[in-house]
Coordinates of C-alpha atoms in Angstrom, one line a residue:
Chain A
X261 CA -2.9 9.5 -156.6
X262 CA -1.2 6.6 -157.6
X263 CA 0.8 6.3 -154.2
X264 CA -2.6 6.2 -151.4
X265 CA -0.7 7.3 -148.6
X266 CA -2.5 7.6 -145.5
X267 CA -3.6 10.7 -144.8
X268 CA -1.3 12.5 -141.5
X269 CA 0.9 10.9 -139.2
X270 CA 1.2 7.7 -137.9
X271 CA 1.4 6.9 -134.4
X272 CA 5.1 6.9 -134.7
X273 CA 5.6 9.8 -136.5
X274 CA 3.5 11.7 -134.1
X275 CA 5.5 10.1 -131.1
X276 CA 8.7 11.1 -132.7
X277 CA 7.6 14.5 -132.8
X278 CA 6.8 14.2 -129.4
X279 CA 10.5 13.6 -128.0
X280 CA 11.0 17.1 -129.0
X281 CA 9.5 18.6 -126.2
X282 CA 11.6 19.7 -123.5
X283 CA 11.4 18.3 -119.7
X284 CA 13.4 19.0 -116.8
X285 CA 16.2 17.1 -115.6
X286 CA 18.5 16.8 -112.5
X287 CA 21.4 15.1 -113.5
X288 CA 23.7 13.3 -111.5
X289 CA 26.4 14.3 -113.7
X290 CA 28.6 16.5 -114.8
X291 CA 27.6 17.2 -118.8
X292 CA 29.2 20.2 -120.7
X293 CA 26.9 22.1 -123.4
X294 CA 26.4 20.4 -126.4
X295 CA 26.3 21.6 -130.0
X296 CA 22.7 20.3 -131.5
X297 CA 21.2 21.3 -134.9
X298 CA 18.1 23.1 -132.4
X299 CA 20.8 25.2 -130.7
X300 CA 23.4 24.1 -127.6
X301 CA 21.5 22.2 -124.6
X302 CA 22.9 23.8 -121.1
X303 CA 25.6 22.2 -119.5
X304 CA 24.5 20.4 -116.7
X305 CA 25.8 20.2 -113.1
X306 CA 24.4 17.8 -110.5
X307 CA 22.2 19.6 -108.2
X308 CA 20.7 22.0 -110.7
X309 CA 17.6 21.7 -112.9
X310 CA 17.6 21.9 -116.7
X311 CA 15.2 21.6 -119.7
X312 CA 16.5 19.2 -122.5
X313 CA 14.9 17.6 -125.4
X314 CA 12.8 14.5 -124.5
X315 CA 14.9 12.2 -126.7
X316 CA 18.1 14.1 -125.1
X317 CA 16.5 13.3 -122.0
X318 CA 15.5 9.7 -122.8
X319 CA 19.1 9.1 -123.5
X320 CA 20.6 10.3 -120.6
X321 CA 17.7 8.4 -118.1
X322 CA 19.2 5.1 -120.3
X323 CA 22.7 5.8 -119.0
X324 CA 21.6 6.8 -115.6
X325 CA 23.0 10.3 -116.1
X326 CA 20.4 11.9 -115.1
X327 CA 16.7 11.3 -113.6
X328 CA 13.7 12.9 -115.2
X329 CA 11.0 15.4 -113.6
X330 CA 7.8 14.4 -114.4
X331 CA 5.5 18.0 -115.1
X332 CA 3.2 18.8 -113.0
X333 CA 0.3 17.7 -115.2
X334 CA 1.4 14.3 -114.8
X335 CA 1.2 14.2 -111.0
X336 CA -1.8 12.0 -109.8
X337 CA -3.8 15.0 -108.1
X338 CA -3.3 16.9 -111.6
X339 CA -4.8 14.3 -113.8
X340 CA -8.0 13.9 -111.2
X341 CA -8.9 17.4 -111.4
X342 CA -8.8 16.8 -115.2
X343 CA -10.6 13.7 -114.9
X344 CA -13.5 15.3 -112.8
X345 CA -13.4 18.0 -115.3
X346 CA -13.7 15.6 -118.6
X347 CA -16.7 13.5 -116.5
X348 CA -18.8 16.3 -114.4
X349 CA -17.9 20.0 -115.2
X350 CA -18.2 19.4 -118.8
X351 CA -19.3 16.2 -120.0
X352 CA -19.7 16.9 -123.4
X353 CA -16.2 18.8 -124.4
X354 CA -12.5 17.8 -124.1
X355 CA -11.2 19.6 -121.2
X356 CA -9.1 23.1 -122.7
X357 CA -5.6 23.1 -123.4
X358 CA -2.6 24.8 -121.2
X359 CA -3.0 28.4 -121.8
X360 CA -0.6 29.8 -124.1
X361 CA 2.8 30.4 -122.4
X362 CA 3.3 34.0 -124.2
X363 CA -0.1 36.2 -123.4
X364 CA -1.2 36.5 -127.3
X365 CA -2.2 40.6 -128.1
X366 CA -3.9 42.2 -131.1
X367 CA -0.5 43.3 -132.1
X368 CA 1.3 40.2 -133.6
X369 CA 4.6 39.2 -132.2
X370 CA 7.3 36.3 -132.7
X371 CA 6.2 34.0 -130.0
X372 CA 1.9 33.8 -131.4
X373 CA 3.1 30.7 -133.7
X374 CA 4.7 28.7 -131.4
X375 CA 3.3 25.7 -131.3
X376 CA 3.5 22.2 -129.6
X377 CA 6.3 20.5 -129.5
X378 CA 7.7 24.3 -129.2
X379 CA 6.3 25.4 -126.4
X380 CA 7.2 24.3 -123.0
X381 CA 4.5 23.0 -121.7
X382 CA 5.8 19.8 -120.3
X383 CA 9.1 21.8 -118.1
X384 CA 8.7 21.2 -114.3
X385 CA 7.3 24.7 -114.4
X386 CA 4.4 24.1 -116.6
X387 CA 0.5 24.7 -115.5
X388 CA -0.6 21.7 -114.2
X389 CA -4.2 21.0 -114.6
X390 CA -4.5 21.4 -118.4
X391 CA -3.7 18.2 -120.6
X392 CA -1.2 20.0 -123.1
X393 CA -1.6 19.0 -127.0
X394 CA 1.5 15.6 -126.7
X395 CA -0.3 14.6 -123.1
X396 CA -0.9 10.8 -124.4
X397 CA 2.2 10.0 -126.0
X398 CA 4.7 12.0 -123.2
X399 CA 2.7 10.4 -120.6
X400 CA 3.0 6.9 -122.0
X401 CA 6.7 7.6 -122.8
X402 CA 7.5 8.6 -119.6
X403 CA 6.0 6.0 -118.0
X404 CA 7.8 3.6 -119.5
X405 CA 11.1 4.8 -119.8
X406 CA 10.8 6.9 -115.9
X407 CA 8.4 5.4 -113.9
X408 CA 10.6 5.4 -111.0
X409 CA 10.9 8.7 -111.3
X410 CA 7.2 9.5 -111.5
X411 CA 5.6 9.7 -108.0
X412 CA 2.4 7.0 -107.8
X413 CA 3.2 5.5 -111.3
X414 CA 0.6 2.7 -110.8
X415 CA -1.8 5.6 -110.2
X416 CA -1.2 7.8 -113.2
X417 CA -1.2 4.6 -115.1
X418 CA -4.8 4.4 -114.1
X419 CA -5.7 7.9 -114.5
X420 CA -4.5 8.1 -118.3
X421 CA -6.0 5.1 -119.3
X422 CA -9.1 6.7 -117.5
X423 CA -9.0 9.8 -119.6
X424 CA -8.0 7.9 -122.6
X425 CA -11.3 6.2 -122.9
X426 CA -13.2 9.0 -121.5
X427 CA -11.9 11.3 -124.3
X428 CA -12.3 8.4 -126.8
X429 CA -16.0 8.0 -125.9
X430 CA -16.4 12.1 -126.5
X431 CA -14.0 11.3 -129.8
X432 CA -16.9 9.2 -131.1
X433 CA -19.6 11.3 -130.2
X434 CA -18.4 14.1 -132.0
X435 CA -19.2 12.1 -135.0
X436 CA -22.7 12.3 -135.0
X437 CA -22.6 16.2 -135.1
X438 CA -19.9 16.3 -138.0
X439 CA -21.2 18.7 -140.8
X440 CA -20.3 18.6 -144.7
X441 CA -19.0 22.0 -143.6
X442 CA -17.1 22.1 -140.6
X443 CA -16.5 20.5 -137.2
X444 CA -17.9 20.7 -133.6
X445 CA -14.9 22.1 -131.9
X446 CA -12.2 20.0 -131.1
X447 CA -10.5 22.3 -128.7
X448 CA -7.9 20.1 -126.5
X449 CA -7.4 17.5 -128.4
X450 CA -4.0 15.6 -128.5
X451 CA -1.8 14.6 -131.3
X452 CA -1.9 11.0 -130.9
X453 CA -6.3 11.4 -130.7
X454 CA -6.3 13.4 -134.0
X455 CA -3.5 10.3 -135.6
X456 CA -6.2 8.3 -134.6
X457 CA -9.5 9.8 -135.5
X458 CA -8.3 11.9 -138.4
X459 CA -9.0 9.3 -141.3
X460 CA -12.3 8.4 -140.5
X461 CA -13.7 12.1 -139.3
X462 CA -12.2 13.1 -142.9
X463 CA -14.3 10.4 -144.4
X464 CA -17.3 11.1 -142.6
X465 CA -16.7 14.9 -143.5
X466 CA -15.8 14.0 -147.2
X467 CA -19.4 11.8 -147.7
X468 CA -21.6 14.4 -146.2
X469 CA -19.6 17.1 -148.5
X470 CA -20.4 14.8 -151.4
X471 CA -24.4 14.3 -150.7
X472 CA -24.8 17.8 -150.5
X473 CA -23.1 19.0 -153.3
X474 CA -25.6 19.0 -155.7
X475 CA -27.8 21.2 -152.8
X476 CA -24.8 23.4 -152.4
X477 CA -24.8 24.0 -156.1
X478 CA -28.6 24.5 -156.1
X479 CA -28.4 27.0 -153.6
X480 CA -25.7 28.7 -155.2
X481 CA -27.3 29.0 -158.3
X482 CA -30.9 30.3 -156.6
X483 CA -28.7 32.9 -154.2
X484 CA -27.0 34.1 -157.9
X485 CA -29.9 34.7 -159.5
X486 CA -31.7 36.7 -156.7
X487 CA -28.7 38.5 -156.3
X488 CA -29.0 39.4 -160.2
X489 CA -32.6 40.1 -159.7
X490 CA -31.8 42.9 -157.1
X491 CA -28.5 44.2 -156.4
X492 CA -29.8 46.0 -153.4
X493 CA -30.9 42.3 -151.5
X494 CA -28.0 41.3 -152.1
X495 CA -26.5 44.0 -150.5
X496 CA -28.2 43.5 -147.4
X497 CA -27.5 40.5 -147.1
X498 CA -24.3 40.8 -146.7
X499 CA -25.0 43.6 -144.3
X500 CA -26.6 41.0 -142.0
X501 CA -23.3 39.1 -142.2
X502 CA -21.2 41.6 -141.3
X503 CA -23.0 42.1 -138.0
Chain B
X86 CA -14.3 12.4 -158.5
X87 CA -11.3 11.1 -160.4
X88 CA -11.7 9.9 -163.7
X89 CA -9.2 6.9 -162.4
X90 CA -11.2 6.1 -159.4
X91 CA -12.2 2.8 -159.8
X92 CA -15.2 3.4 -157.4
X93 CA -16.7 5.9 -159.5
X94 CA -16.5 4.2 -162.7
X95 CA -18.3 0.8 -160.9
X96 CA -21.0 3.7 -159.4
X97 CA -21.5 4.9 -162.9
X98 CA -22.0 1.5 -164.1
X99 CA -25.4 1.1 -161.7
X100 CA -28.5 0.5 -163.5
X101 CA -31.4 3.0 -163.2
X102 CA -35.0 2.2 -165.1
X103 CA -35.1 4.8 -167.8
X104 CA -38.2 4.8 -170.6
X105 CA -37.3 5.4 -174.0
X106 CA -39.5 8.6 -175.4
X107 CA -39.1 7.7 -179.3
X108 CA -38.7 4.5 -181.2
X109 CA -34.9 3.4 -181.9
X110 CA -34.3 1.4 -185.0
X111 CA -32.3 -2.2 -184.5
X112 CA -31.6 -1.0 -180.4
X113 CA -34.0 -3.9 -179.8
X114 CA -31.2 -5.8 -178.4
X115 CA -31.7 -4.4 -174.9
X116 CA -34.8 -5.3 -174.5
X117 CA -33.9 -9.1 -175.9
X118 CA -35.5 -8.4 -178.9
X119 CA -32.2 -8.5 -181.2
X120 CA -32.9 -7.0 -184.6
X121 CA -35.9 -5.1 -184.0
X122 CA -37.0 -1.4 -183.4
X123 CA -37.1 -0.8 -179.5
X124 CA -39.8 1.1 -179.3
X125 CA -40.8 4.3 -177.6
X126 CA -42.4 3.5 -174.2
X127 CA -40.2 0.6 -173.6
X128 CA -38.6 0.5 -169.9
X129 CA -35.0 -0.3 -170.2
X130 CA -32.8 -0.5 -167.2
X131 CA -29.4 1.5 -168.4
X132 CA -26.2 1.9 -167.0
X133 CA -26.6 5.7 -165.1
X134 CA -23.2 7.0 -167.8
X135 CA -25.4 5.8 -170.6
X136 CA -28.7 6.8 -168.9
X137 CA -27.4 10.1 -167.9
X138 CA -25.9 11.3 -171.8
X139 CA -29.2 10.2 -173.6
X140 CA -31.7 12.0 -170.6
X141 CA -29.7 15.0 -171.3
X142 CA -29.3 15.0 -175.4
X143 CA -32.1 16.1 -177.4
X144 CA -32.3 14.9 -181.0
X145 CA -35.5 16.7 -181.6
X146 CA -35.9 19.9 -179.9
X147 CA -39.1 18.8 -178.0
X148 CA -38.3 15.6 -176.6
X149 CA -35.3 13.7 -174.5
X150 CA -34.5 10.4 -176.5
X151 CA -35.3 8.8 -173.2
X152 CA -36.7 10.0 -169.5
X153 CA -35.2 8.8 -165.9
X154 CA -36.5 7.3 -163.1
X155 CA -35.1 7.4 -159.7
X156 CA -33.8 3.8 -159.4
X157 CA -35.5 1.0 -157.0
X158 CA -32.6 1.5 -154.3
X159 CA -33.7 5.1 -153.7
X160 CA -37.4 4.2 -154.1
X161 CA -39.8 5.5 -150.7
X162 CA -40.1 2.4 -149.3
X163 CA -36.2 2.3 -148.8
X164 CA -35.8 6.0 -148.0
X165 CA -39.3 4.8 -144.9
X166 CA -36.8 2.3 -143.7
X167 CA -33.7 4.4 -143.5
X168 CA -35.6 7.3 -141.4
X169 CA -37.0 4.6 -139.3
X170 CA -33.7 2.6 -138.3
X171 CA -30.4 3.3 -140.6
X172 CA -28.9 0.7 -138.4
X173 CA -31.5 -1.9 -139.9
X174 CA -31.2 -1.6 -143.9
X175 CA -28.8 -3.4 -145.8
X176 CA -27.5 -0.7 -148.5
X177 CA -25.4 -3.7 -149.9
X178 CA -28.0 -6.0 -151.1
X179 CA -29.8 -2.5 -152.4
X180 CA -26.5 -1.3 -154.7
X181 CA -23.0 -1.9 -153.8
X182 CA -22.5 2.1 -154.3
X183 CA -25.5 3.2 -152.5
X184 CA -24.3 6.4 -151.6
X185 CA -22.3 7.2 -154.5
X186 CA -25.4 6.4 -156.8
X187 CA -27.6 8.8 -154.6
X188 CA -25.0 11.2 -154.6
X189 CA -25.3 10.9 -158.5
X190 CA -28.9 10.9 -158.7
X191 CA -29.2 14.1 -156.4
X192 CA -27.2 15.5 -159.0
X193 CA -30.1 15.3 -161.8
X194 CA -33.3 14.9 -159.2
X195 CA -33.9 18.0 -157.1
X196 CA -35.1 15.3 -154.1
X197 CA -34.9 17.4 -151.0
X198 CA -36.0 14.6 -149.0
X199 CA -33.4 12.2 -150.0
X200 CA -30.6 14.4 -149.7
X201 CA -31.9 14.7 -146.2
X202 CA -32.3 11.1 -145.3
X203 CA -29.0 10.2 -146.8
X204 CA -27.2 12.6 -145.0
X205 CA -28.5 11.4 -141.9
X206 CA -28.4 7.7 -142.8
X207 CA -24.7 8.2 -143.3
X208 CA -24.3 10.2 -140.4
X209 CA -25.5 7.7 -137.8
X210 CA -24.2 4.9 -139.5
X211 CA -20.7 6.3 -139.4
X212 CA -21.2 6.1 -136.1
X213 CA -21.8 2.9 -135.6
X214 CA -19.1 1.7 -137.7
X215 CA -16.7 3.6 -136.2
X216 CA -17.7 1.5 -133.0
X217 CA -17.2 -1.6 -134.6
X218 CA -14.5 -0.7 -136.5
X219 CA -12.5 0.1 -133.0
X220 CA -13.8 -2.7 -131.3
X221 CA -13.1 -5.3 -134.1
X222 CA -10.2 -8.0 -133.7
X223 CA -9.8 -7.2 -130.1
X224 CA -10.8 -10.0 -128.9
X225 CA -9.4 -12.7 -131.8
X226 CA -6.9 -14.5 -129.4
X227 CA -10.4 -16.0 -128.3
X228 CA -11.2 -17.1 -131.5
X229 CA -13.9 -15.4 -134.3
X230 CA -13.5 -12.2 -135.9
X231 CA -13.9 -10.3 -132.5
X232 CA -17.3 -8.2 -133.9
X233 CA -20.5 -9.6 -132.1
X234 CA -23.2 -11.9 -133.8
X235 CA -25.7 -8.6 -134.1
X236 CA -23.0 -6.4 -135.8
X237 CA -21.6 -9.1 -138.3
X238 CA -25.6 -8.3 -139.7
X239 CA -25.0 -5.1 -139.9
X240 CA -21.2 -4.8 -141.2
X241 CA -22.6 -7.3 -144.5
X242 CA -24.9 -4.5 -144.8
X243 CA -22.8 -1.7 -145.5
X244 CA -22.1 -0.2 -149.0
X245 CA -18.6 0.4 -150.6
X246 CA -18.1 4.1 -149.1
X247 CA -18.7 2.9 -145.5
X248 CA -16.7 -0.6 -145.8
X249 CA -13.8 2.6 -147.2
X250 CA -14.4 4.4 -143.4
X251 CA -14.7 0.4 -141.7
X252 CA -11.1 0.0 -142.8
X253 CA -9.5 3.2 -142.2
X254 CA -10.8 3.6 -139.0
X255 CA -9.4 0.3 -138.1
X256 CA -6.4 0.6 -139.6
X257 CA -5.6 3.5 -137.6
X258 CA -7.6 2.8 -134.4
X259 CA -4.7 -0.8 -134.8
X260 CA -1.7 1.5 -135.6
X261 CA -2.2 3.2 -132.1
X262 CA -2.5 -0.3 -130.2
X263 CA 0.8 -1.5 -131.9
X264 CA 2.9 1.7 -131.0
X265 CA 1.4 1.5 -127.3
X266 CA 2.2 -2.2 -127.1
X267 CA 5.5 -1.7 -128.8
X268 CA 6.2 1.3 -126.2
X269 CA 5.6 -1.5 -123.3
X270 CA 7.6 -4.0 -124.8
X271 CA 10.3 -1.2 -124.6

């Protein structure tokens, strides 16, 4: 209370987070394993493909060691399909995120809480088509530190700042349908677009929640004492929610 | 809300008309008549912490010491003008803690109708903030504060809570230019 932090993480907390998801490299040099906290990275040997870190990557794209696959998602005719998705299949909802790598059952297993950056969904063997949850940061990395690397860069330049402000504009809509209760869905959205809408959506949330409190109580109080005035309306009621 | 937040101790210290139901002895003070009884029928505007304890005490089992009304700010006439165009009232000249005093107030009034014009107000208001807010100081290199004529009306306008989601949303809509500019800078 006496500290007023902000509320989640800032843009460069959020990026930082980001350079631990893994992308595929093809070095151009000989590298032998390396000992990291998050377990040895493979060695690497010239003409063979391997997943490292982003930051690992980064590092070895600085040096020239080693040039960096963009994932699919990031190709030019990947982000169009998304594009055309955002703008004319569904115009009103963020487009869905990659589908989760490890089919999730009814009986629970390790892999169900993975989570981005954990999951590989920027490899070279990634979906493309689906904007995974670090798409604006990765792609803004990569494009600065790799654009040589990444076929059309101009292009995808274009295309992300198109679906930036396409998923901004959807971003602020959303606002208009917030609830004292809950959200409209927010299904796709990146990391660095919940940094950046997170404060103020809380605040919106956190005034409505505040104006109907005193409803909220009312309504409390009338469903208690009809619940103490018959026991078996009550019951039913929560009959109907089951169903 | 926090008995340290400054913001709810400056929307508890909003004046609401209240009517005093019995005669007070040498309160006659408050109604710049020092020294004499205030008598009962007198319309006294109160600070709502004040207002609120003597509405709710009863010194004689009948009667409240004093009754509430439901302040000027919240009056119809304002609640017309909010349903008609939120975008068009200016809550600030109304009370600095406009939504904070009707939170308050919907507390001791059951006012369905309030509750749902608020709600609303605030709703599509947000809105518009937010749009300002993202917009604003993008263009200051050209001079001015980067907001256009028409919205420096409305951004005067807005009360303390929604001045609170101006700046966060402009603080953090600000962070995410920096770390993309800093990201092309390299």
């Amino acid at each position: 209370m006496a500290l007023p932090l902000p509320q989640g993480l800032t843009p460069l907390e959020v990026a930082f987070v980001c350079e631990m998801e893994m992308v595929t490299v093809i070095p151009r040099q000989q590298l032998k394993s390396q000992d990291l906290i998050a377990g040895p990275t493979p060695g690497l040997r010239p003409p063979h493909r391997a997943s490292l870190p982003l930051w690992f990557a980064l590092l070895l794209k600085r040096q020239r060691r080693a040039n960096i696959l963009p994932p699919p998602w990031l190709l030019p005719s990947s982000l169009e399909k998304i594009l055309r998705h955002e703008t004319e299949i569904s115009p009103d909802t963020f487009s869905p995120p990659p589908p989760h790598p490890h089919p999730i059952s009814t009986r629970p297993a390790a892999t169900d809480h993975l989570a981005p950056p954990f999951l590989p969904s920027s490899t070279a063997d990634a979906p493309p088509g689906y904007l995974p949850y670090h798409w604006l940061e990765l792609g803004d990395i990569l494009l600065e530190a790799c654009s040589d690397d990444i076929p059309d860069a101009d292009r995808v330049r274009t295309l992300l700042r198109d679906l930036r402000e396409v998923r901004m504009a959807k971003m602020r809509a959303s606002a208009n349908d917030l609830e004292g209760g809950g959200v409209s869905s927010f299904k796709g959205v990146g990391a660095m677009e919940i940094a950046e809408g997170r404060q103020f959506i809380v605040g919106v949330m956190d005034g409505l929640r505040k104006l109907g409190a005193s409803r909220e109580v009312a309504r409390r109080e009338r469903e208690e004492d009809e619940g103490g005035g018959a026991g078996g309306a009550n019951s039913d009621d929560e009959e109907m929610e089951m169903e | 809300m926090s008995y340290y937040d400054i913001d709810a101790i400056l929307t508890d210290a909003q004046k609401v008309p209240c009517t005093f139901e019995l005669d007070v002895p040498s309160l006659g003070y408050l109604d710049n008549n020092a020294g004499h009884t205030l008598r009962s029928g007198t319309r006294v505007d109160l600070p709502l912490w004040l207002a609120e304890m003597l509405a709710v005490s009863a010194p004689s089992s009948s009667k409240s010491l004093v009754t509430l009304d439901i302040p000027p700010s919240l009056a119809p006439r304002v609640m017309n003008a909010l349903k008609a165009d939120p975008k068009s009232v200016d809550l600030r000249a109304l009370a600095q803690h406009f939504y904070g005093l009707g939170a308050r107030i919907l507390e001791l009034f059951e006012e369905e109708e309030i509750c749902d014009v608020l709600m609303e107000g605030w709703r599509t208001r947000a809105a518009e903030i937010s749009d300002h807010a993202s917009n604003a100081g993008q263009g200051q290199r050209g001079g001015g504060g980067g907001v256009g004529s028409d919205g420096v009306e409305f951004l005067r306008g807005l009360d303390e809570a929604e001045r609170g989601l101006f700046r966060v949303q402009h603080d953090s809509s600000k962070a995410i230019r920096v770390w993309m500019g800093e990201t092309k800078k390299g």
